[in-house]
Amino acid sequence: MEVAQTHIKVQPIAESRLSQIDMNDIPFGRVFSDHMLVARYRDGKWQEVQIEPYGPLPMAPSVSSLNYGQAVFEGMKAHRAPSGAPVLFRPQDNFRRINQSAARLCMPPVPEDIFMDGLRELIRLDSAWVPSAEQGALYIRPLMFATDEYIGVKASESYIFCIFTCPVGPYYAEPVSLLASKDYVRAAIGGTGSAKAAGNYAAALLPDRLAKAQGYNNILWLDGREQQYIEECGTMNVFFVIDDTVITPRLTGTILPGITRNSVLQLLQDHGYKVETRPISIYEVQEAFHEGRLQDAFGTGTAATITHIARIGFGGEDITLPAVAERKVSNWLKDTLYQIRTGQQSDPYGWVEGV
Ligand code: COI
């Protein structure tokens, strides 16, 4: 495949909207920064890479992304380091993952220079939009979607890759409650569960709404075959602490390979925690709860970072977790990851980089 042009045209906004934003009270995902990166793929190559004012991308109703869901995305964050400079967290991993997702949905890879140079240039240009570490973070959304106007079912031959950003506060303000339900599955073996495919999120909306109607925040997803092995929760990877051992489902192809999940595993292993990546059933969690051995449970994700789980509804009862203040593992992880991401603690892994 031809390499994209490295030159990125910049068409700056006439007047920044930043002064209209209260950075001390930012709702998640509703406020968008001034600029976005847009690259177009056609005739077998990426072209027309441009940074322009954030706004609508006109398209016909016949495009294949709208009709058949040929769309993948990423989520990442920039934080403001103590020096005032914006820093990114593991952007290369998002670059790799979007191309894994793209391959699964029969889409062309985004070249590294468009993703990485475009990302850095965009964040430099909108660096004033990165909230302070106390206020939140700049959520970054790389997105690729099919733009062929054709209603036959086939892989599109044209695409848009774009990156837009939004300053955000916390995704969850409180610990979450989850409903483990056998009525719906998020992913099956051989499906798209490990890809960040837009359609995965659409398919979760109804179960999510039904869980909310029963007083829970999200679904605790069980495997599609035996409907007992825990896979994810809401839009997050999930961890449990039982008998001082941290357990998370291993990646089987139905689970998103979370970058926060991977960072958490690395931190735990390097700090002497007992860690197991293996199948964990809802019955094992229920039994550990009944026997007083369930010490902690939390979700991990870019948007949600580390989110405590308050209770899990299953089989007509609530598995309730200890008070958040008593949770050693998740509190330590939350704090440590925050310190590393915001450049307040040294980063032995090379996860944090400037723009
Ligand atoms: C993320 O954690 O970045 C996600 O992808 C969740 C998002 C759908 C809000």
mmCIF file of C-alpha atoms and ligand atoms in Angstrom:
data_model
loop_
_atom_site.group_PDB
_atom_site.id
_atom_site.type_symbol
_atom_site.label_atom_id
_atom_site.label_comp_id
_atom_site.label_asym_id
_atom_site.label_seq_id
_atom_site.Cartn_x
_atom_site.Cartn_y
_atom_site.Cartn_z
ATOM 1 C CA MET A 1 0.000 0.000 0.000
ATOM 2 C CA GLU A 2 1.215 3.465 -0.782
ATOM 3 C CA VAL A 3 2.406 5.560 2.107
ATOM 4 C CA ALA A 4 0.333 8.652 2.775
ATOM 5 C CA GLN A 5 1.631 12.122 2.255
ATOM 6 C CA THR A 6 3.272 13.238 5.472
ATOM 7 C CA HIS A 7 2.261 16.817 4.951
ATOM 8 C CA ILE A 8 -0.868 17.663 6.874
ATOM 9 C CA LYS A 9 -2.755 20.719 5.679
ATOM 10 C CA VAL A 10 -4.068 22.849 8.515
ATOM 11 C CA GLN A 11 -7.153 24.972 8.160
ATOM 12 C CA PRO A 12 -7.516 26.656 11.560
ATOM 13 C CA ILE A 13 -10.800 27.726 13.109
ATOM 14 C CA ALA A 14 -11.584 31.465 12.823
ATOM 15 C CA GLU A 15 -12.425 31.839 16.501
ATOM 16 C CA SER A 16 -11.825 29.268 19.251
ATOM 17 C CA ARG A 17 -14.886 28.104 21.231
ATOM 18 C CA LEU A 18 -12.790 27.387 24.295
ATOM 19 C CA SER A 19 -13.791 30.505 26.222
ATOM 20 C CA GLN A 20 -17.409 29.215 26.275
ATOM 21 C CA ILE A 21 -16.415 26.064 28.172
ATOM 22 C CA ASP A 22 -16.330 25.642 31.952
ATOM 23 C CA MET A 23 -13.451 23.220 32.410
ATOM 24 C CA ASN A 24 -14.438 22.697 36.037
ATOM 25 C CA ASP A 25 -17.738 21.143 35.046
ATOM 26 C CA ILE A 26 -17.272 19.101 31.884
ATOM 27 C CA PRO A 27 -19.894 16.514 30.970
ATOM 28 C CA PHE A 28 -18.429 13.376 29.405
ATOM 29 C CA GLY A 29 -18.369 13.437 25.610
ATOM 30 C CA ARG A 30 -20.644 16.364 24.789
ATOM 31 C CA VAL A 31 -18.147 19.169 24.298
ATOM 32 C CA PHE A 32 -15.854 18.993 21.279
ATOM 33 C CA SER A 33 -12.565 20.794 20.771
ATOM 34 C CA ASP A 34 -11.945 23.249 17.953
ATOM 35 C CA HIS A 35 -10.306 20.961 15.387
ATOM 36 C CA MET A 36 -10.393 17.488 13.896
ATOM 37 C CA LEU A 37 -8.086 15.534 11.634
ATOM 38 C CA VAL A 38 -9.650 14.105 8.472
ATOM 39 C CA ALA A 39 -7.972 11.734 6.026
ATOM 40 C CA ARG A 40 -9.662 10.214 2.998
ATOM 41 C CA TYR A 41 -8.971 6.833 1.430
ATOM 42 C CA ARG A 42 -9.836 6.262 -2.185
ATOM 43 C CA ASP A 43 -8.300 4.666 -5.286
ATOM 44 C CA GLY A 44 -6.297 2.356 -3.018
ATOM 45 C CA LYS A 45 -4.496 5.084 -1.089
ATOM 46 C CA TRP A 46 -4.843 7.554 1.735
ATOM 47 C CA GLN A 47 -4.909 11.161 0.615
ATOM 48 C CA GLU A 48 -6.059 14.647 1.562
ATOM 49 C CA VAL A 49 -4.895 14.626 5.166
ATOM 50 C CA GLN A 50 -6.140 17.796 6.758
ATOM 51 C CA ILE A 51 -6.794 19.376 10.138
ATOM 52 C CA GLU A 52 -9.928 21.487 9.966
ATOM 53 C CA PRO A 53 -12.542 22.999 12.288
ATOM 54 C CA TYR A 54 -14.575 20.292 14.094
ATOM 55 C CA GLY A 55 -17.930 19.888 12.360
ATOM 56 C CA PRO A 56 -20.190 17.708 10.208
ATOM 57 C CA LEU A 57 -18.765 15.474 7.508
ATOM 58 C CA PRO A 58 -21.418 15.442 4.782
ATOM 59 C CA MET A 59 -22.296 12.004 3.439
ATOM 60 C CA ALA A 60 -24.997 10.242 1.477
ATOM 61 C CA PRO A 61 -27.510 7.946 3.241
ATOM 62 C CA SER A 62 -26.280 5.076 1.055
ATOM 63 C CA VAL A 63 -22.778 4.886 2.569
ATOM 64 C CA SER A 64 -21.890 1.414 3.814
ATOM 65 C CA SER A 65 -20.920 2.504 7.318
ATOM 66 C CA LEU A 66 -24.448 3.769 7.942
ATOM 67 C CA ASN A 67 -26.130 0.761 6.342
ATOM 68 C CA TYR A 68 -23.882 -2.112 7.387
ATOM 69 C CA GLY A 69 -21.811 -0.748 10.246
ATOM 70 C CA GLN A 70 -18.392 -0.863 8.624
ATOM 71 C CA ALA A 71 -16.872 1.421 11.247
ATOM 72 C CA VAL A 72 -14.195 1.062 13.923
ATOM 73 C CA PHE A 73 -12.911 3.468 16.534
ATOM 74 C CA GLU A 74 -10.450 4.014 19.364
ATOM 75 C CA GLY A 75 -10.438 5.799 22.677
ATOM 76 C CA MET A 76 -7.389 7.418 24.213
ATOM 77 C CA LYS A 77 -6.578 10.351 26.473
ATOM 78 C CA ALA A 78 -4.176 13.272 26.744
ATOM 79 C CA HIS A 79 -3.446 14.673 30.196
ATOM 80 C CA ARG A 80 -1.750 17.838 31.309
ATOM 81 C CA ALA A 81 1.599 17.106 32.984
ATOM 82 C CA PRO A 82 2.857 19.221 35.910
ATOM 83 C CA SER A 83 5.017 21.173 33.407
ATOM 84 C CA GLY A 84 1.800 22.228 31.640
ATOM 85 C CA ALA A 85 2.625 20.152 28.565
ATOM 86 C CA PRO A 86 0.024 17.727 27.169
ATOM 87 C CA VAL A 87 1.058 14.075 27.371
ATOM 88 C CA LEU A 88 -0.367 10.990 25.655
ATOM 89 C CA PHE A 89 -0.757 7.537 27.185
ATOM 90 C CA ARG A 90 0.384 4.577 25.043
ATOM 91 C CA PRO A 91 -0.786 6.029 21.697
ATOM 92 C CA GLN A 92 1.118 3.373 19.723
ATOM 93 C CA ASP A 93 -1.131 0.751 21.273
ATOM 94 C CA ASN A 94 -4.221 2.547 20.005
ATOM 95 C CA PHE A 95 -2.597 2.803 16.600
ATOM 96 C CA ARG A 96 -1.973 -0.940 16.541
ATOM 97 C CA ARG A 97 -5.435 -1.768 17.827
ATOM 98 C CA ILE A 98 -7.367 0.354 15.339
ATOM 99 C CA ASN A 99 -5.625 -1.496 12.550
ATOM 100 C CA GLN A 100 -6.440 -4.868 14.120
ATOM 101 C CA SER A 101 -10.077 -3.774 14.317
ATOM 102 C CA ALA A 102 -9.920 -2.461 10.748
ATOM 103 C CA ALA A 103 -8.533 -5.790 9.478
ATOM 104 C CA ARG A 104 -11.424 -7.660 11.135
ATOM 105 C CA LEU A 105 -13.943 -5.391 9.397
ATOM 106 C CA CYS A 106 -12.207 -5.682 6.034
ATOM 107 C CA MET A 107 -10.948 -2.096 6.074
ATOM 108 C CA PRO A 108 -7.521 -0.811 4.971
ATOM 109 C CA PRO A 109 -4.930 -0.015 7.657
ATOM 110 C CA VAL A 110 -4.338 3.587 8.656
ATOM 111 C CA PRO A 111 -0.667 4.413 8.007
ATOM 112 C CA GLU A 112 1.379 5.184 11.104
ATOM 113 C CA ASP A 113 2.330 8.661 9.924
ATOM 114 C CA ILE A 114 -1.285 9.716 9.467
ATOM 115 C CA PHE A 115 -2.300 8.327 12.849
ATOM 116 C CA MET A 116 0.687 9.404 14.937
ATOM 117 C CA ASP A 117 1.770 12.636 13.211
ATOM 118 C CA GLY A 118 -1.857 13.659 12.744
ATOM 119 C CA LEU A 119 -2.624 12.942 16.381
ATOM 120 C CA ARG A 120 0.363 14.903 17.664
ATOM 121 C CA GLU A 121 -0.297 17.854 15.392
ATOM 122 C CA LEU A 122 -3.975 17.928 16.382
ATOM 123 C CA ILE A 123 -3.190 17.840 20.109
ATOM 124 C CA ARG A 124 -0.519 20.525 19.714
ATOM 125 C CA LEU A 125 -2.998 22.746 17.893
ATOM 126 C CA ASP A 126 -5.772 22.196 20.467
ATOM 127 C CA SER A 127 -3.444 21.931 23.474
ATOM 128 C CA ALA A 128 -5.390 24.663 25.298
ATOM 129 C CA TRP A 129 -8.320 22.192 25.377
ATOM 130 C CA VAL A 130 -6.450 19.691 27.552
ATOM 131 C CA PRO A 131 -7.913 20.104 31.046
ATOM 132 C CA SER A 132 -5.651 20.217 34.079
ATOM 133 C CA ALA A 133 -5.063 16.858 35.773
ATOM 134 C CA GLU A 134 -7.569 17.785 38.509
ATOM 135 C CA GLN A 135 -10.244 18.803 35.995
ATOM 136 C CA GLY A 136 -10.059 15.713 33.790
ATOM 137 C CA ALA A 137 -8.485 14.797 30.479
ATOM 138 C CA LEU A 138 -8.790 15.331 26.758
ATOM 139 C CA TYR A 139 -10.573 12.259 25.387
ATOM 140 C CA ILE A 140 -9.359 11.441 21.890
ATOM 141 C CA ARG A 141 -11.534 9.563 19.439
ATOM 142 C CA PRO A 142 -9.885 8.125 16.310
ATOM 143 C CA LEU A 143 -12.629 6.800 14.014
ATOM 144 C CA MET A 144 -12.678 5.110 10.619
ATOM 145 C CA PHE A 145 -15.793 4.509 8.554
ATOM 146 C CA ALA A 146 -16.768 3.360 5.087
ATOM 147 C CA THR A 147 -17.976 5.992 2.638
ATOM 148 C CA ASP A 148 -18.862 4.085 -0.564
ATOM 149 C CA GLU A 149 -22.320 4.941 -1.838
ATOM 150 C CA TYR A 150 -23.472 1.405 -2.569
ATOM 151 C CA ILE A 151 -26.160 -0.714 -1.048
ATOM 152 C CA GLY A 152 -24.796 -4.088 -2.041
ATOM 153 C CA VAL A 153 -23.037 -5.798 0.840
ATOM 154 C CA LYS A 154 -19.343 -5.593 0.143
ATOM 155 C CA ALA A 155 -16.296 -3.961 1.665
ATOM 156 C CA SER A 156 -16.227 -0.282 0.814
ATOM 157 C CA GLU A 157 -13.480 1.072 -1.417
ATOM 158 C CA SER A 158 -13.459 4.490 0.205
ATOM 159 C CA TYR A 159 -13.115 5.511 3.847
ATOM 160 C CA ILE A 160 -12.699 8.463 6.132
ATOM 161 C CA PHE A 161 -10.311 8.293 9.061
ATOM 162 C CA CYS A 162 -10.745 11.136 11.482
ATOM 163 C CA ILE A 163 -9.645 12.107 14.963
ATOM 164 C CA PHE A 164 -11.682 14.454 17.096
ATOM 165 C CA THR A 165 -11.296 15.247 20.763
ATOM 166 C CA CYS A 166 -13.317 16.358 23.746
ATOM 167 C CA PRO A 167 -12.344 17.584 27.194
ATOM 168 C CA VAL A 168 -13.919 15.231 29.733
ATOM 169 C CA GLY A 169 -14.516 14.764 33.407
ATOM 170 C CA PRO A 170 -15.139 11.284 34.864
ATOM 171 C CA TYR A 171 -17.170 8.768 32.831
ATOM 172 C CA TYR A 172 -18.687 7.312 35.996
ATOM 173 C CA ALA A 173 -19.014 9.602 38.977
ATOM 174 C CA GLU A 174 -19.918 6.695 41.308
ATOM 175 C CA PRO A 175 -19.126 2.964 41.625
ATOM 176 C CA VAL A 176 -21.235 0.971 39.191
ATOM 177 C CA SER A 177 -23.763 -1.780 39.728
ATOM 178 C CA LEU A 178 -23.961 -4.557 37.159
ATOM 179 C CA LEU A 179 -26.514 -7.103 36.077
ATOM 180 C CA ALA A 180 -25.161 -10.491 35.010
ATOM 181 C CA SER A 181 -27.777 -11.645 32.563
ATOM 182 C CA LYS A 182 -28.104 -14.753 30.432
ATOM 183 C CA ASP A 183 -30.555 -13.111 28.063
ATOM 184 C CA TYR A 184 -27.991 -11.348 25.883
ATOM 185 C CA VAL A 185 -24.377 -11.903 24.876
ATOM 186 C CA ARG A 186 -21.875 -9.279 23.813
ATOM 187 C CA ALA A 187 -19.696 -11.492 21.635
ATOM 188 C CA ALA A 188 -19.303 -15.040 20.397
ATOM 189 C CA ILE A 189 -16.182 -16.942 19.413
ATOM 190 C CA GLY A 190 -15.276 -15.956 15.868
ATOM 191 C CA GLY A 191 -17.248 -12.730 16.107
ATOM 192 C CA THR A 192 -16.054 -9.148 16.473
ATOM 193 C CA GLY A 193 -15.746 -9.024 20.278
ATOM 194 C CA SER A 194 -12.028 -8.246 20.287
ATOM 195 C CA ALA A 195 -12.402 -5.481 17.700
ATOM 196 C CA LYS A 196 -13.472 -1.965 18.596
ATOM 197 C CA ALA A 197 -16.285 -2.163 16.071
ATOM 198 C CA ALA A 198 -19.035 0.432 16.309
ATOM 199 C CA GLY A 199 -21.693 -2.280 15.949
ATOM 200 C CA ASN A 200 -20.571 -4.006 19.163
ATOM 201 C CA TYR A 201 -21.677 -0.940 21.070
ATOM 202 C CA ALA A 202 -25.012 -0.666 19.247
ATOM 203 C CA ALA A 203 -25.796 -4.303 20.094
ATOM 204 C CA ALA A 204 -25.215 -3.558 23.779
ATOM 205 C CA LEU A 205 -27.702 -0.704 23.973
ATOM 206 C CA LEU A 206 -30.869 -2.706 24.552
ATOM 207 C CA PRO A 207 -29.438 -5.013 27.255
ATOM 208 C CA ASP A 208 -27.951 -1.918 28.855
ATOM 209 C CA ARG A 209 -31.310 -0.165 28.857
ATOM 210 C CA LEU A 210 -33.012 -3.227 30.358
ATOM 211 C CA ALA A 211 -30.347 -3.407 33.077
ATOM 212 C CA LYS A 212 -30.933 0.264 33.878
ATOM 213 C CA ALA A 213 -34.665 -0.359 34.133
ATOM 214 C CA GLN A 214 -33.872 -2.899 36.866
ATOM 215 C CA GLY A 215 -31.718 -0.430 38.782
ATOM 216 C CA TYR A 216 -28.266 -1.400 37.493
ATOM 217 C CA ASN A 217 -25.841 0.737 35.516
ATOM 218 C CA ASN A 218 -24.585 -1.843 33.044
ATOM 219 C CA ILE A 219 -24.420 -5.490 32.045
ATOM 220 C CA LEU A 220 -21.797 -7.903 33.321
ATOM 221 C CA TRP A 221 -21.284 -9.821 30.095
ATOM 222 C CA LEU A 222 -21.090 -13.612 30.227
ATOM 223 C CA ASP A 223 -19.669 -15.866 27.521
ATOM 224 C CA GLY A 224 -21.927 -16.838 24.634
ATOM 225 C CA ARG A 225 -21.381 -20.595 24.838
ATOM 226 C CA GLU A 226 -21.842 -21.577 28.486
ATOM 227 C CA GLN A 227 -23.270 -18.328 29.739
ATOM 228 C CA GLN A 228 -21.293 -18.416 32.935
ATOM 229 C CA TYR A 229 -17.783 -17.148 32.242
ATOM 230 C CA ILE A 230 -17.393 -13.428 32.796
ATOM 231 C CA GLU A 231 -16.041 -11.456 29.846
ATOM 232 C CA GLU A 232 -16.491 -7.696 30.255
ATOM 233 C CA CYS A 233 -18.657 -5.199 32.101
ATOM 234 C CA GLY A 234 -20.427 -2.354 30.330
ATOM 235 C CA THR A 235 -17.723 -1.016 28.012
ATOM 236 C CA MET A 236 -14.881 -2.086 30.298
ATOM 237 C CA ASN A 237 -12.604 -5.040 31.021
ATOM 238 C CA VAL A 238 -13.252 -6.529 34.409
ATOM 239 C CA PHE A 239 -11.134 -7.652 37.376
ATOM 240 C CA PHE A 240 -11.940 -9.453 40.642
ATOM 241 C CA VAL A 241 -9.878 -9.898 43.792
ATOM 242 C CA ILE A 242 -10.584 -13.168 45.584
ATOM 243 C CA ASP A 243 -8.351 -14.495 48.397
ATOM 244 C CA ASP A 244 -5.742 -11.813 47.609
ATOM 245 C CA THR A 245 -5.464 -12.968 43.992
ATOM 246 C CA VAL A 246 -6.355 -10.600 41.177
ATOM 247 C CA ILE A 247 -8.256 -12.422 38.441
ATOM 248 C CA THR A 248 -9.277 -11.195 34.997
ATOM 249 C CA PRO A 249 -10.638 -13.205 32.064
ATOM 250 C CA ARG A 250 -7.969 -14.120 29.578
ATOM 251 C CA LEU A 251 -8.292 -12.815 26.041
ATOM 252 C CA THR A 252 -10.041 -15.418 23.957
ATOM 253 C CA GLY A 253 -11.064 -13.358 20.950
ATOM 254 C CA THR A 254 -14.382 -12.308 22.454
ATOM 255 C CA ILE A 255 -12.878 -9.696 24.772
ATOM 256 C CA LEU A 256 -11.462 -6.297 23.869
ATOM 257 C CA PRO A 257 -7.677 -6.268 24.514
ATOM 258 C CA GLY A 258 -7.852 -3.181 26.704
ATOM 259 C CA ILE A 259 -4.812 -0.930 26.979
ATOM 260 C CA THR A 260 -5.778 -0.020 30.532
ATOM 261 C CA ARG A 261 -6.273 -3.763 31.216
ATOM 262 C CA ASN A 262 -2.762 -4.430 29.949
ATOM 263 C CA SER A 263 -1.303 -1.555 32.017
ATOM 264 C CA VAL A 264 -3.071 -2.830 35.131
ATOM 265 C CA LEU A 265 -1.704 -6.347 34.636
ATOM 266 C CA GLN A 266 1.816 -4.980 34.201
ATOM 267 C CA LEU A 267 1.593 -2.815 37.330
ATOM 268 C CA LEU A 268 0.178 -5.648 39.419
ATOM 269 C CA GLN A 269 2.796 -8.158 38.272
ATOM 270 C CA ASP A 270 5.642 -5.705 38.863
ATOM 271 C CA HIS A 271 4.415 -4.912 42.362
ATOM 272 C CA GLY A 272 4.241 -8.481 43.566
ATOM 273 C CA TYR A 273 0.497 -9.084 43.349
ATOM 274 C CA LYS A 274 -0.765 -12.558 42.622
ATOM 275 C CA VAL A 275 -2.409 -12.290 39.221
ATOM 276 C CA GLU A 276 -4.324 -14.859 37.193
ATOM 277 C CA THR A 277 -5.683 -14.409 33.660
ATOM 278 C CA ARG A 278 -8.094 -17.296 33.295
ATOM 279 C CA PRO A 279 -11.763 -18.108 32.871
ATOM 280 C CA ILE A 280 -13.733 -16.914 35.891
ATOM 281 C CA SER A 281 -17.366 -17.878 36.209
ATOM 282 C CA ILE A 282 -20.126 -15.872 37.808
ATOM 283 C CA TYR A 283 -20.699 -18.876 40.106
ATOM 284 C CA GLU A 284 -17.124 -18.630 41.378
ATOM 285 C CA VAL A 285 -17.663 -14.938 42.168
ATOM 286 C CA GLN A 286 -20.995 -15.713 43.842
ATOM 287 C CA GLU A 287 -19.440 -18.445 45.969
ATOM 288 C CA ALA A 288 -16.511 -16.235 46.977
ATOM 289 C CA PHE A 289 -19.041 -13.577 48.009
ATOM 290 C CA HIS A 290 -21.015 -16.061 50.123
ATOM 291 C CA GLU A 291 -17.821 -17.226 51.803
ATOM 292 C CA GLY A 292 -16.541 -13.697 52.476
ATOM 293 C CA ARG A 293 -13.575 -14.090 50.104
ATOM 294 C CA LEU A 294 -14.575 -11.506 47.458
ATOM 295 C CA GLN A 295 -12.430 -8.469 48.269
ATOM 296 C CA ASP A 296 -12.654 -6.211 45.243
ATOM 297 C CA ALA A 297 -14.090 -5.888 41.743
ATOM 298 C CA PHE A 298 -13.452 -3.167 39.207
ATOM 299 C CA GLY A 299 -13.715 -2.278 35.550
ATOM 300 C CA THR A 300 -10.913 -0.827 33.446
ATOM 301 C CA GLY A 301 -11.076 1.275 30.300
ATOM 302 C CA THR A 302 -9.786 4.463 28.780
ATOM 303 C CA ALA A 303 -12.938 6.447 29.406
ATOM 304 C CA ALA A 304 -13.683 4.904 32.786
ATOM 305 C CA THR A 305 -10.044 4.407 33.921
ATOM 306 C CA ILE A 306 -10.520 2.275 37.078
ATOM 307 C CA THR A 307 -14.166 2.067 38.116
ATOM 308 C CA HIS A 308 -15.202 0.351 41.318
ATOM 309 C CA ILE A 309 -18.027 -2.172 41.114
ATOM 310 C CA ALA A 310 -20.540 -1.747 43.923
ATOM 311 C CA ARG A 311 -22.804 -4.775 43.354
ATOM 312 C CA ILE A 312 -23.640 -7.456 40.824
ATOM 313 C CA GLY A 313 -27.143 -8.783 40.356
ATOM 314 C CA PHE A 314 -27.260 -12.481 39.500
ATOM 315 C CA GLY A 315 -29.834 -15.220 39.944
ATOM 316 C CA GLY A 316 -32.174 -13.018 41.956
ATOM 317 C CA GLU A 317 -29.604 -11.837 44.494
ATOM 318 C CA ASP A 318 -27.116 -8.992 44.758
ATOM 319 C CA ILE A 319 -23.451 -9.758 45.213
ATOM 320 C CA THR A 320 -22.300 -6.721 47.152
ATOM 321 C CA LEU A 321 -18.715 -5.584 47.293
ATOM 322 C CA PRO A 322 -16.858 -4.155 50.292
ATOM 323 C CA ALA A 323 -16.890 -0.376 50.838
ATOM 324 C CA VAL A 324 -14.632 1.440 48.379
ATOM 325 C CA ALA A 325 -12.389 2.739 51.171
ATOM 326 C CA GLU A 326 -11.489 -0.884 52.035
ATOM 327 C CA ARG A 327 -10.423 -1.805 48.497
ATOM 328 C CA LYS A 328 -6.646 -1.966 48.506
ATOM 329 C CA VAL A 329 -6.018 -3.172 44.952
ATOM 330 C CA SER A 330 -8.344 -0.945 42.938
ATOM 331 C CA ASN A 331 -7.550 2.159 44.997
ATOM 332 C CA TRP A 332 -3.828 1.608 44.574
ATOM 333 C CA LEU A 333 -4.210 1.015 40.836
ATOM 334 C CA LYS A 334 -6.437 4.036 40.356
ATOM 335 C CA ASP A 335 -3.995 6.277 42.120
ATOM 336 C CA THR A 336 -0.865 4.819 40.515
ATOM 337 C CA LEU A 337 -2.247 4.925 36.985
ATOM 338 C CA TYR A 338 -3.478 8.485 37.469
ATOM 339 C CA GLN A 339 -0.047 9.561 38.701
ATOM 340 C CA ILE A 340 1.717 7.917 35.784
ATOM 341 C CA ARG A 341 -0.724 9.157 33.141
ATOM 342 C CA THR A 342 -0.525 12.731 34.344
ATOM 343 C CA GLY A 343 3.267 12.675 34.563
ATOM 344 C CA GLN A 344 3.207 13.093 38.350
ATOM 345 C CA GLN A 345 5.042 9.829 38.956
ATOM 346 C CA SER A 346 7.974 8.441 37.029
ATOM 347 C CA ASP A 347 7.009 6.120 34.205
ATOM 348 C CA PRO A 348 9.376 3.156 33.982
ATOM 349 C CA TYR A 349 7.436 1.694 31.064
ATOM 350 C CA GLY A 350 7.688 4.480 28.500
ATOM 351 C CA TRP A 351 3.894 4.697 28.381
ATOM 352 C CA VAL A 352 3.697 8.464 28.578
ATOM 353 C CA GLU A 353 4.908 10.643 25.741
ATOM 354 C CA GLY A 354 4.777 14.297 24.804
ATOM 355 C CA VAL A 355 3.305 15.618 21.589
HETATM 356 C C1 COI B 1 -13.250 3.826 26.139
HETATM 357 O O1 COI B 1 -13.020 3.387 27.265
HETATM 358 O O2 COI B 1 -12.536 4.660 25.598
HETATM 359 C C2 COI B 1 -14.389 3.341 25.414
HETATM 360 O O3 COI B 1 -14.256 2.961 24.297
HETATM 361 C C3 COI B 1 -15.688 3.472 26.021
HETATM 362 C C4 COI B 1 -16.449 4.457 25.235
HETATM 363 C C5 COI B 1 -17.357 3.737 24.342
HETATM 364 C C6 COI B 1 -17.041 5.547 26.014
#
